[in-house]
């Protein structure tokens, strides 16, 4: 089928828009990686605060082996990224690999500057806050920082009955507890737990304010491909609603889904990749009851 000159120009225009958008996303990831590294190198690591995740593991291994924390951050992420690529595909991993490389490099680069404060409470507050801001920027750019994000996704494939939040809590608790034994200081471990709490709460605020979740209405001719990726990559389900265009009279399938806040940027990225022209409505959902959320019988207040 021959493509007209107007169609060729439109395709080139869309390709340029996509490249520009991805360039902006990678710029945000670069800035976010720098902020994240400041939180680790200048606040958390010098004060022996291991805040869960791969970063916490790297800080603990640094004390045991003497190898730089940033190097350990990348080394621990390598097998995780390989598993993620095998299970979720290269498109999911590419931006995550870029983010991981920058965070590791910036962390090693800033480490010689030492701590900006030796007060563990101030270090926990500043480090946890900066970490939340940086992760929020990464999520909005459609990437992740790797590490436990991918591990939790893999565990959910094998243990779908366990909630994602519980798995994150368990992994962070194990790492924070291990830091108490390595550093031989329960106070340090408690401050590390405070970092985990601050990061969790503030990340929600940075990304989406104080709303409970996001509800999406997506009208797209690529609804099947979008629905497939929601199931495979985000481990969430959706409902197809039959509709009809008032002007065109054509039948349409509308995707209805509700996602927890940290997954919303990834969902938006999937829609952008599959159908940049999709008509999408995003609204706040403050109370959700059913499978994967609250029980209307036991948790309604």
PDB file of C-alpha atoms in Angstrom:
ATOM      1  CA  UNK A   1       0.000   0.000   0.000  1.00  0.00           C
ATOM      2  CA  UNK A   2       1.479   3.338  -1.081  1.00  0.00           C
ATOM      3  CA  UNK A   3       1.798   5.998   1.582  1.00  0.00           C
ATOM      4  CA  UNK A   4       1.010   9.565   0.583  1.00  0.00           C
ATOM      5  CA  UNK A   5       3.449  12.416   1.178  1.00  0.00           C
ATOM      6  CA  UNK A   6       1.135  13.883   3.840  1.00  0.00           C
ATOM      7  CA  UNK A   7       1.104  10.562   5.693  1.00  0.00           C
ATOM      8  CA  UNK A   8       4.894  10.317   5.452  1.00  0.00           C
ATOM      9  CA  UNK A   9       5.238  13.816   6.921  1.00  0.00           C
ATOM     10  CA  UNK A  10       2.836  12.930   9.713  1.00  0.00           C
ATOM     11  CA  UNK A  11       4.811   9.783  10.532  1.00  0.00           C
ATOM     12  CA  UNK A  12       8.068  11.762  10.629  1.00  0.00           C
ATOM     13  CA  UNK A  13       6.430  14.385  12.854  1.00  0.00           C
ATOM     14  CA  UNK A  14       5.217  11.717  15.290  1.00  0.00           C
ATOM     15  CA  UNK A  15       8.680  10.107  15.321  1.00  0.00           C
ATOM     16  CA  UNK A  16      10.290  13.467  16.132  1.00  0.00           C
ATOM     17  CA  UNK A  17       7.758  14.061  18.916  1.00  0.00           C
ATOM     18  CA  UNK A  18       8.495  10.623  20.363  1.00  0.00           C
ATOM     19  CA  UNK A  19      12.264  11.193  20.244  1.00  0.00           C
ATOM     20  CA  UNK A  20      11.878  14.611  21.864  1.00  0.00           C
ATOM     21  CA  UNK A  21       9.672  13.189  24.614  1.00  0.00           C
ATOM     22  CA  UNK A  22      12.112  10.373  25.318  1.00  0.00           C
ATOM     23  CA  UNK A  23      14.986  12.866  25.362  1.00  0.00           C
ATOM     24  CA  UNK A  24      13.157  14.935  27.983  1.00  0.00           C
ATOM     25  CA  UNK A  25      12.433  11.775  29.985  1.00  0.00           C
ATOM     26  CA  UNK A  26      16.116  10.818  30.002  1.00  0.00           C
ATOM     27  CA  UNK A  27      17.059  14.347  31.050  1.00  0.00           C
ATOM     28  CA  UNK A  28      14.726  14.038  34.049  1.00  0.00           C
ATOM     29  CA  UNK A  29      16.192  10.623  34.842  1.00  0.00           C
ATOM     30  CA  UNK A  30      19.690  12.149  34.805  1.00  0.00           C
ATOM     31  CA  UNK A  31      18.701  14.925  37.224  1.00  0.00           C
ATOM     32  CA  UNK A  32      16.854  12.426  39.430  1.00  0.00           C
ATOM     33  CA  UNK A  33      19.888  10.118  39.543  1.00  0.00           C
ATOM     34  CA  UNK A  34      22.054  13.024  40.711  1.00  0.00           C
ATOM     35  CA  UNK A  35      19.585  13.918  43.489  1.00  0.00           C
ATOM     36  CA  UNK A  36      19.346  10.273  44.559  1.00  0.00           C
ATOM     37  CA  UNK A  37      23.135  10.037  44.740  1.00  0.00           C
ATOM     38  CA  UNK A  38      23.277  13.157  46.920  1.00  0.00           C
ATOM     39  CA  UNK A  39      20.874  11.515  49.372  1.00  0.00           C
ATOM     40  CA  UNK A  40      23.023   8.376  49.516  1.00  0.00           C
ATOM     41  CA  UNK A  41      26.562   9.787  49.413  1.00  0.00           C
ATOM     42  CA  UNK A  42      26.116  12.910  51.552  1.00  0.00           C
ATOM     43  CA  UNK A  43      23.472  11.819  54.056  1.00  0.00           C
ATOM     44  CA  UNK A  44      22.703   8.093  54.341  1.00  0.00           C
ATOM     45  CA  UNK A  45      25.930   6.219  53.598  1.00  0.00           C
ATOM     46  CA  UNK A  46      28.278   8.343  55.779  1.00  0.00           C
ATOM     47  CA  UNK A  47      25.869   7.881  58.698  1.00  0.00           C
ATOM     48  CA  UNK A  48      25.545   4.113  58.135  1.00  0.00           C
ATOM     49  CA  UNK A  49      21.820   4.331  57.356  1.00  0.00           C
ATOM     50  CA  UNK A  50      20.813   1.364  55.166  1.00  0.00           C
ATOM     51  CA  UNK A  51      17.291   2.263  53.953  1.00  0.00           C
ATOM     52  CA  UNK A  52      16.183  -1.030  52.468  1.00  0.00           C
ATOM     53  CA  UNK A  53      16.317  -1.976  48.798  1.00  0.00           C
ATOM     54  CA  UNK A  54      19.479  -2.401  46.755  1.00  0.00           C
ATOM     55  CA  UNK A  55      20.907   0.817  48.211  1.00  0.00           C
ATOM     56  CA  UNK A  56      20.658  -0.598  51.724  1.00  0.00           C
ATOM     57  CA  UNK A  57      22.288  -3.843  50.619  1.00  0.00           C
ATOM     58  CA  UNK A  58      25.083  -1.885  48.919  1.00  0.00           C
ATOM     59  CA  UNK A  59      25.786   0.176  52.055  1.00  0.00           C
ATOM     60  CA  UNK A  60      25.982  -2.998  54.166  1.00  0.00           C
ATOM     61  CA  UNK A  61      28.281  -4.731  51.649  1.00  0.00           C
ATOM     62  CA  UNK A  62      30.479  -1.632  51.538  1.00  0.00           C
ATOM     63  CA  UNK A  63      31.122  -1.970  55.274  1.00  0.00           C
ATOM     64  CA  UNK A  64      31.842  -5.691  54.958  1.00  0.00           C
ATOM     65  CA  UNK A  65      34.120  -5.599  51.893  1.00  0.00           C
ATOM     66  CA  UNK A  66      35.351  -2.017  51.554  1.00  0.00           C
ATOM     67  CA  UNK A  67      34.229  -1.854  47.890  1.00  0.00           C
ATOM     68  CA  UNK A  68      32.536   1.447  47.002  1.00  0.00           C
ATOM     69  CA  UNK A  69      28.802   1.692  47.643  1.00  0.00           C
ATOM     70  CA  UNK A  70      28.005   2.860  44.111  1.00  0.00           C
ATOM     71  CA  UNK A  71      29.881  -0.109  42.663  1.00  0.00           C
ATOM     72  CA  UNK A  72      27.887  -2.479  44.844  1.00  0.00           C
ATOM     73  CA  UNK A  73      24.640  -0.764  43.790  1.00  0.00           C
ATOM     74  CA  UNK A  74      25.377  -1.611  40.169  1.00  0.00           C
ATOM     75  CA  UNK A  75      26.792  -5.095  40.887  1.00  0.00           C
ATOM     76  CA  UNK A  76      23.718  -6.163  42.871  1.00  0.00           C
ATOM     77  CA  UNK A  77      21.447  -4.787  40.135  1.00  0.00           C
ATOM     78  CA  UNK A  78      23.109  -6.722  37.285  1.00  0.00           C
ATOM     79  CA  UNK A  79      21.488 -10.149  37.936  1.00  0.00           C
ATOM     80  CA  UNK A  80      18.196  -8.420  38.796  1.00  0.00           C
ATOM     81  CA  UNK A  81      18.219  -6.511  35.492  1.00  0.00           C
ATOM     82  CA  UNK A  82      19.054  -9.695  33.566  1.00  0.00           C
ATOM     83  CA  UNK A  83      16.074 -11.467  35.163  1.00  0.00           C
ATOM     84  CA  UNK A  84      13.883  -8.457  34.449  1.00  0.00           C
ATOM     85  CA  UNK A  85      14.937  -8.356  30.791  1.00  0.00           C
ATOM     86  CA  UNK A  86      14.251 -12.084  30.434  1.00  0.00           C
ATOM     87  CA  UNK A  87      10.798 -11.783  31.988  1.00  0.00           C
ATOM     88  CA  UNK A  88       9.592  -8.308  30.955  1.00  0.00           C
ATOM     89  CA  UNK A  89      11.555  -7.470  27.795  1.00  0.00           C
ATOM     90  CA  UNK A  90      14.286  -4.979  26.879  1.00  0.00           C
ATOM     91  CA  UNK A  91      11.929  -1.994  26.527  1.00  0.00           C
ATOM     92  CA  UNK A  92      11.095  -2.165  30.234  1.00  0.00           C
ATOM     93  CA  UNK A  93      14.757  -2.499  31.226  1.00  0.00           C
ATOM     94  CA  UNK A  94      16.539   0.047  28.998  1.00  0.00           C
ATOM     95  CA  UNK A  95      15.634   3.214  30.917  1.00  0.00           C
ATOM     96  CA  UNK A  96      16.094   1.342  34.214  1.00  0.00           C
ATOM     97  CA  UNK A  97      19.624   0.304  33.185  1.00  0.00           C
ATOM     98  CA  UNK A  98      20.448   3.918  32.297  1.00  0.00           C
ATOM     99  CA  UNK A  99      19.104   5.114  35.645  1.00  0.00           C
ATOM    100  CA  UNK A 100      21.032   2.444  37.566  1.00  0.00           C
ATOM    101  CA  UNK A 101      24.317   3.278  35.825  1.00  0.00           C
ATOM    102  CA  UNK A 102      23.973   6.991  36.601  1.00  0.00           C
ATOM    103  CA  UNK A 103      23.005   6.442  40.244  1.00  0.00           C
ATOM    104  CA  UNK A 104      25.983   4.139  40.762  1.00  0.00           C
ATOM    105  CA  UNK A 105      28.437   6.486  39.037  1.00  0.00           C
ATOM    106  CA  UNK A 106      27.187   9.646  40.769  1.00  0.00           C
ATOM    107  CA  UNK A 107      27.245   7.885  44.152  1.00  0.00           C
ATOM    108  CA  UNK A 108      30.916   6.959  43.780  1.00  0.00           C
ATOM    109  CA  UNK A 109      31.746  10.437  42.440  1.00  0.00           C
ATOM    110  CA  UNK A 110      30.152  12.247  45.410  1.00  0.00           C
ATOM    111  CA  UNK A 111      31.321   9.846  48.123  1.00  0.00           C
ATOM    112  CA  UNK A 112      34.683  11.600  48.784  1.00  0.00           C
ATOM    113  CA  UNK A 113      32.808  14.772  49.832  1.00  0.00           C
ATOM    114  CA  UNK A 114      31.693  13.047  53.035  1.00  0.00           C
ATOM    115  CA  UNK A 115      28.657  13.711  55.240  1.00  0.00           C
ATOM    116  CA  UNK A 116      26.902  17.084  55.203  1.00  0.00           C
ATOM    117  CA  UNK A 117      25.618  16.320  58.702  1.00  0.00           C
ATOM    118  CA  UNK A 118      26.534  13.862  61.415  1.00  0.00           C
ATOM    119  CA  UNK A 119      23.181  14.103  63.150  1.00  0.00           C
ATOM    120  CA  UNK A 120      21.467  10.791  62.262  1.00  0.00           C
ATOM    121  CA  UNK A 121      17.965  12.257  62.592  1.00  0.00           C
ATOM    122  CA  UNK A 122      18.736  15.128  60.218  1.00  0.00           C
ATOM    123  CA  UNK A 123      20.473  12.695  57.856  1.00  0.00           C
ATOM    124  CA  UNK A 124      17.413  10.411  57.879  1.00  0.00           C
ATOM    125  CA  UNK A 125      15.043  13.320  57.216  1.00  0.00           C
ATOM    126  CA  UNK A 126      17.138  14.871  54.444  1.00  0.00           C
ATOM    127  CA  UNK A 127      18.193  11.576  52.871  1.00  0.00           C
ATOM    128  CA  UNK A 128      14.688  10.091  52.894  1.00  0.00           C
ATOM    129  CA  UNK A 129      13.156  13.284  51.472  1.00  0.00           C
ATOM    130  CA  UNK A 130      15.682  13.633  48.643  1.00  0.00           C
ATOM    131  CA  UNK A 131      15.325   9.944  47.828  1.00  0.00           C
ATOM    132  CA  UNK A 132      11.533  10.306  47.550  1.00  0.00           C
ATOM    133  CA  UNK A 133      11.819  13.360  45.279  1.00  0.00           C
ATOM    134  CA  UNK A 134      14.298  11.614  42.982  1.00  0.00           C
ATOM    135  CA  UNK A 135      12.270   8.388  42.753  1.00  0.00           C
ATOM    136  CA  UNK A 136       9.159  10.428  41.987  1.00  0.00           C
ATOM    137  CA  UNK A 137      10.984  12.045  39.062  1.00  0.00           C
ATOM    138  CA  UNK A 138      12.158   8.632  37.825  1.00  0.00           C
ATOM    139  CA  UNK A 139       8.646   7.157  37.972  1.00  0.00           C
ATOM    140  CA  UNK A 140       7.184  10.163  36.142  1.00  0.00           C
ATOM    141  CA  UNK A 141       9.746   9.642  33.390  1.00  0.00           C
ATOM    142  CA  UNK A 142       8.431   6.098  32.912  1.00  0.00           C
ATOM    143  CA  UNK A 143      11.464   4.340  34.430  1.00  0.00           C
ATOM    144  CA  UNK A 144      12.363   2.627  37.696  1.00  0.00           C
ATOM    145  CA  UNK A 145      15.502   2.539  39.797  1.00  0.00           C
ATOM    146  CA  UNK A 146      15.733  -1.238  39.390  1.00  0.00           C
ATOM    147  CA  UNK A 147      16.498  -3.367  42.421  1.00  0.00           C
ATOM    148  CA  UNK A 148      13.594  -4.467  44.572  1.00  0.00           C
ATOM    149  CA  UNK A 149      11.038  -3.036  42.102  1.00  0.00           C
ATOM    150  CA  UNK A 150      11.904  -5.861  39.714  1.00  0.00           C
ATOM    151  CA  UNK A 151      12.310  -8.462  42.468  1.00  0.00           C
ATOM    152  CA  UNK A 152       8.814  -7.701  43.762  1.00  0.00           C
ATOM    153  CA  UNK A 153       7.357  -7.995  40.254  1.00  0.00           C
ATOM    154  CA  UNK A 154       9.017 -11.415  39.876  1.00  0.00           C
ATOM    155  CA  UNK A 155       7.825 -12.567  43.304  1.00  0.00           C
ATOM    156  CA  UNK A 156       4.299 -11.486  42.459  1.00  0.00           C
ATOM    157  CA  UNK A 157       4.353 -13.800  39.433  1.00  0.00           C
ATOM    158  CA  UNK A 158       5.092 -16.747  41.732  1.00  0.00           C
ATOM    159  CA  UNK A 159       3.137 -15.535  44.783  1.00  0.00           C
ATOM    160  CA  UNK A 160       0.150 -13.610  43.415  1.00  0.00           C
ATOM    161  CA  UNK A 161      -1.750 -13.968  46.701  1.00  0.00           C
ATOM    162  CA  UNK A 162       0.775 -11.742  48.507  1.00  0.00           C
ATOM    163  CA  UNK A 163       0.215  -8.009  48.273  1.00  0.00           C
ATOM    164  CA  UNK A 164       2.905  -5.841  46.684  1.00  0.00           C
ATOM    165  CA  UNK A 165       3.038  -3.480  49.664  1.00  0.00           C
ATOM    166  CA  UNK A 166       3.606  -6.393  52.035  1.00  0.00           C
ATOM    167  CA  UNK A 167       6.472  -7.730  49.911  1.00  0.00           C
ATOM    168  CA  UNK A 168       8.164  -4.312  49.877  1.00  0.00           C
ATOM    169  CA  UNK A 169       7.739  -4.030  53.641  1.00  0.00           C
ATOM    170  CA  UNK A 170       9.196  -7.501  54.257  1.00  0.00           C
ATOM    171  CA  UNK A 171      12.262  -6.964  52.044  1.00  0.00           C
ATOM    172  CA  UNK A 172      13.006  -3.553  53.565  1.00  0.00           C
ATOM    173  CA  UNK A 173      12.515  -4.930  57.086  1.00  0.00           C
ATOM    174  CA  UNK A 174      15.010  -7.733  56.440  1.00  0.00           C
ATOM    175  CA  UNK A 175      17.645  -5.295  55.123  1.00  0.00           C
ATOM    176  CA  UNK A 176      17.146  -2.779  57.949  1.00  0.00           C
ATOM    177  CA  UNK A 177      17.360  -5.604  60.521  1.00  0.00           C
ATOM    178  CA  UNK A 178      20.551  -6.911  58.896  1.00  0.00           C
ATOM    179  CA  UNK A 179      22.074  -3.433  59.204  1.00  0.00           C
ATOM    180  CA  UNK A 180      21.560  -3.574  62.982  1.00  0.00           C
ATOM    181  CA  UNK A 181      23.762  -6.679  63.174  1.00  0.00           C
ATOM    182  CA  UNK A 182      26.407  -5.425  60.719  1.00  0.00           C
ATOM    183  CA  UNK A 183      26.756  -1.986  62.343  1.00  0.00           C
ATOM    184  CA  UNK A 184      26.107  -3.394  65.848  1.00  0.00           C
ATOM    185  CA  UNK A 185      23.853  -0.438  66.617  1.00  0.00           C
ATOM    186  CA  UNK A 186      20.071  -0.678  67.059  1.00  0.00           C
ATOM    187  CA  UNK A 187      19.735   3.125  66.954  1.00  0.00           C
ATOM    188  CA  UNK A 188      21.230   3.210  63.454  1.00  0.00           C
ATOM    189  CA  UNK A 189      18.776   0.545  62.300  1.00  0.00           C
ATOM    190  CA  UNK A 190      15.835   2.493  63.755  1.00  0.00           C
ATOM    191  CA  UNK A 191      16.952   5.646  61.936  1.00  0.00           C
ATOM    192  CA  UNK A 192      17.216   3.570  58.739  1.00  0.00           C
ATOM    193  CA  UNK A 193      13.632   2.436  59.333  1.00  0.00           C
ATOM    194  CA  UNK A 194      12.668   6.094  59.615  1.00  0.00           C
ATOM    195  CA  UNK A 195      14.227   6.721  56.184  1.00  0.00           C
ATOM    196  CA  UNK A 196      12.079   3.926  54.721  1.00  0.00           C
ATOM    197  CA  UNK A 197       8.955   5.455  56.270  1.00  0.00           C
ATOM    198  CA  UNK A 198       9.754   9.008  55.102  1.00  0.00           C
ATOM    199  CA  UNK A 199      10.553   7.812  51.604  1.00  0.00           C
ATOM    200  CA  UNK A 200       7.318   5.819  51.365  1.00  0.00           C
ATOM    201  CA  UNK A 201       5.038   8.603  52.614  1.00  0.00           C
ATOM    202  CA  UNK A 202       6.704  11.484  50.779  1.00  0.00           C
ATOM    203  CA  UNK A 203       6.951   9.560  47.499  1.00  0.00           C
ATOM    204  CA  UNK A 204       3.157   9.306  47.461  1.00  0.00           C
ATOM    205  CA  UNK A 205       2.848  13.055  47.987  1.00  0.00           C
ATOM    206  CA  UNK A 206       5.486  13.895  45.355  1.00  0.00           C
ATOM    207  CA  UNK A 207       3.823  11.739  42.715  1.00  0.00           C
ATOM    208  CA  UNK A 208       0.122  12.307  43.233  1.00  0.00           C
ATOM    209  CA  UNK A 209      -0.642  14.351  46.324  1.00  0.00           C
ATOM    210  CA  UNK A 210      -2.759  12.592  48.883  1.00  0.00           C
ATOM    211  CA  UNK A 211      -5.212  10.760  46.611  1.00  0.00           C
ATOM    212  CA  UNK A 212      -5.623   7.034  47.145  1.00  0.00           C
ATOM    213  CA  UNK A 213      -5.297   5.760  43.575  1.00  0.00           C
ATOM    214  CA  UNK A 214      -5.898   6.668  39.941  1.00  0.00           C
ATOM    215  CA  UNK A 215      -8.763   5.575  37.703  1.00  0.00           C
ATOM    216  CA  UNK A 216      -8.181   5.442  33.944  1.00  0.00           C
ATOM    217  CA  UNK A 217     -10.633   5.534  31.047  1.00  0.00           C
ATOM    218  CA  UNK A 218      -8.697   4.783  27.839  1.00  0.00           C
ATOM    219  CA  UNK A 219     -10.312   4.946  24.406  1.00  0.00           C
ATOM    220  CA  UNK A 220      -7.956   3.453  21.820  1.00  0.00           C
ATOM    221  CA  UNK A 221      -7.951   1.260  18.725  1.00  0.00           C
ATOM    222  CA  UNK A 222      -4.985  -0.513  20.355  1.00  0.00           C
ATOM    223  CA  UNK A 223      -7.019  -1.576  23.383  1.00  0.00           C
ATOM    224  CA  UNK A 224      -6.046  -5.247  23.138  1.00  0.00           C
ATOM    225  CA  UNK A 225      -2.302  -4.545  23.119  1.00  0.00           C
ATOM    226  CA  UNK A 226      -2.633  -2.016  25.953  1.00  0.00           C
ATOM    227  CA  UNK A 227      -4.716  -4.493  27.975  1.00  0.00           C
ATOM    228  CA  UNK A 228      -2.160  -7.259  27.399  1.00  0.00           C
ATOM    229  CA  UNK A 229       0.709  -5.087  28.645  1.00  0.00           C
ATOM    230  CA  UNK A 230      -1.276  -4.036  31.719  1.00  0.00           C
ATOM    231  CA  UNK A 231      -1.629  -7.699  32.654  1.00  0.00           C
ATOM    232  CA  UNK A 232       1.956  -8.717  31.836  1.00  0.00           C
ATOM    233  CA  UNK A 233       4.006  -5.691  32.925  1.00  0.00           C
ATOM    234  CA  UNK A 234       1.959  -4.087  35.706  1.00  0.00           C
ATOM    235  CA  UNK A 235       0.175  -7.198  36.987  1.00  0.00           C
ATOM    236  CA  UNK A 236      -3.173  -5.388  37.008  1.00  0.00           C
ATOM    237  CA  UNK A 237      -6.460  -6.231  35.348  1.00  0.00           C
ATOM    238  CA  UNK A 238      -8.855  -4.036  33.397  1.00  0.00           C
ATOM    239  CA  UNK A 239     -12.408  -4.027  32.112  1.00  0.00           C
ATOM    240  CA  UNK A 240     -13.445  -3.465  28.493  1.00  0.00           C
ATOM    241  CA  UNK A 241     -16.581  -1.329  28.184  1.00  0.00           C
ATOM    242  CA  UNK A 242     -18.420  -1.248  24.855  1.00  0.00           C
ATOM    243  CA  UNK A 243     -19.085   2.275  23.565  1.00  0.00           C
ATOM    244  CA  UNK A 244     -19.999   4.149  20.401  1.00  0.00           C
ATOM    245  CA  UNK A 245     -18.644   7.418  19.050  1.00  0.00           C
ATOM    246  CA  UNK A 246     -21.407  10.041  18.967  1.00  0.00           C
ATOM    247  CA  UNK A 247     -19.980  11.735  15.865  1.00  0.00           C
ATOM    248  CA  UNK A 248     -18.552   8.784  13.928  1.00  0.00           C
ATOM    249  CA  UNK A 249     -21.085   6.179  15.022  1.00  0.00           C
ATOM    250  CA  UNK A 250     -18.214   3.665  15.230  1.00  0.00           C
ATOM    251  CA  UNK A 251     -18.068   1.050  17.981  1.00  0.00           C
ATOM    252  CA  UNK A 252     -15.296   1.582  20.506  1.00  0.00           C
ATOM    253  CA  UNK A 253     -13.835  -0.426  23.377  1.00  0.00           C
ATOM    254  CA  UNK A 254     -13.064   1.634  26.470  1.00  0.00           C
ATOM    255  CA  UNK A 255     -10.474   0.324  28.940  1.00  0.00           C
ATOM    256  CA  UNK A 256     -11.434   0.948  32.566  1.00  0.00           C
ATOM    257  CA  UNK A 257      -8.827   0.266  35.230  1.00  0.00           C
ATOM    258  CA  UNK A 258      -7.777   1.450  38.676  1.00  0.00           C
ATOM    259  CA  UNK A 259      -4.108   1.453  39.702  1.00  0.00           C
ATOM    260  CA  UNK A 260      -2.220   2.294  42.853  1.00  0.00           C
ATOM    261  CA  UNK A 261      -0.337   5.544  42.604  1.00  0.00           C
ATOM    262  CA  UNK A 262       3.239   4.314  41.997  1.00  0.00           C
ATOM    263  CA  UNK A 263       2.079   2.339  38.944  1.00  0.00           C
ATOM    264  CA  UNK A 264       0.256   5.234  37.279  1.00  0.00           C
ATOM    265  CA  UNK A 265       3.305   6.736  35.460  1.00  0.00           C
ATOM    266  CA  UNK A 266       4.139   3.302  34.037  1.00  0.00           C
ATOM    267  CA  UNK A 267       0.560   2.889  32.808  1.00  0.00           C
ATOM    268  CA  UNK A 268       0.666   6.315  31.150  1.00  0.00           C
ATOM    269  CA  UNK A 269       3.927   5.333  29.439  1.00  0.00           C
ATOM    270  CA  UNK A 270       2.379   2.118  28.083  1.00  0.00           C
ATOM    271  CA  UNK A 271      -0.521   4.097  26.592  1.00  0.00           C
ATOM    272  CA  UNK A 272       1.891   6.635  25.046  1.00  0.00           C
ATOM    273  CA  UNK A 273       3.970   3.854  23.500  1.00  0.00           C
ATOM    274  CA  UNK A 274       1.042   1.893  22.068  1.00  0.00           C
ATOM    275  CA  UNK A 275      -1.215   4.766  20.969  1.00  0.00           C
ATOM    276  CA  UNK A 276      -0.036   8.392  21.399  1.00  0.00           C
ATOM    277  CA  UNK A 277      -3.439   9.544  20.120  1.00  0.00           C
ATOM    278  CA  UNK A 278      -5.447   7.569  22.689  1.00  0.00           C
ATOM    279  CA  UNK A 279      -8.165   9.572  24.435  1.00  0.00           C
ATOM    280  CA  UNK A 280      -7.377   9.101  28.122  1.00  0.00           C
ATOM    281  CA  UNK A 281      -9.195  10.343  31.196  1.00  0.00           C
ATOM    282  CA  UNK A 282      -7.380  10.126  34.538  1.00  0.00           C
ATOM    283  CA  UNK A 283      -9.188  10.835  37.759  1.00  0.00           C
ATOM    284  CA  UNK A 284      -8.547  10.317  41.467  1.00  0.00           C
ATOM    285  CA  UNK A 285     -10.036   7.328  43.285  1.00  0.00           C
ATOM    286  CA  UNK A 286      -9.846   7.842  47.035  1.00  0.00           C
ATOM    287  CA  UNK A 287     -11.748   4.733  48.144  1.00  0.00           C
ATOM    288  CA  UNK A 288     -11.459   1.367  46.377  1.00  0.00           C
ATOM    289  CA  UNK A 289     -12.912  -1.899  47.638  1.00  0.00           C
ATOM    290  CA  UNK A 290     -12.379  -5.342  46.190  1.00  0.00           C
ATOM    291  CA  UNK A 291      -9.604  -7.768  45.302  1.00  0.00           C
ATOM    292  CA  UNK A 292      -6.178  -6.202  45.719  1.00  0.00           C
ATOM    293  CA  UNK A 293      -7.572  -3.288  47.742  1.00  0.00           C
ATOM    294  CA  UNK A 294      -9.656  -2.940  50.903  1.00  0.00           C
ATOM    295  CA  UNK A 295     -12.448  -5.255  51.945  1.00  0.00           C
ATOM    296  CA  UNK A 296     -15.755  -3.419  52.104  1.00  0.00           C
ATOM    297  CA  UNK A 297     -16.752  -5.665  55.010  1.00  0.00           C
ATOM    298  CA  UNK A 298     -13.753  -5.279  57.311  1.00  0.00           C
ATOM    299  CA  UNK A 299     -12.104  -1.960  56.400  1.00  0.00           C
ATOM    300  CA  UNK A 300     -14.947   0.429  55.676  1.00  0.00           C
ATOM    301  CA  UNK A 301     -14.909   3.118  58.384  1.00  0.00           C
TER     302      UNK A 301
END
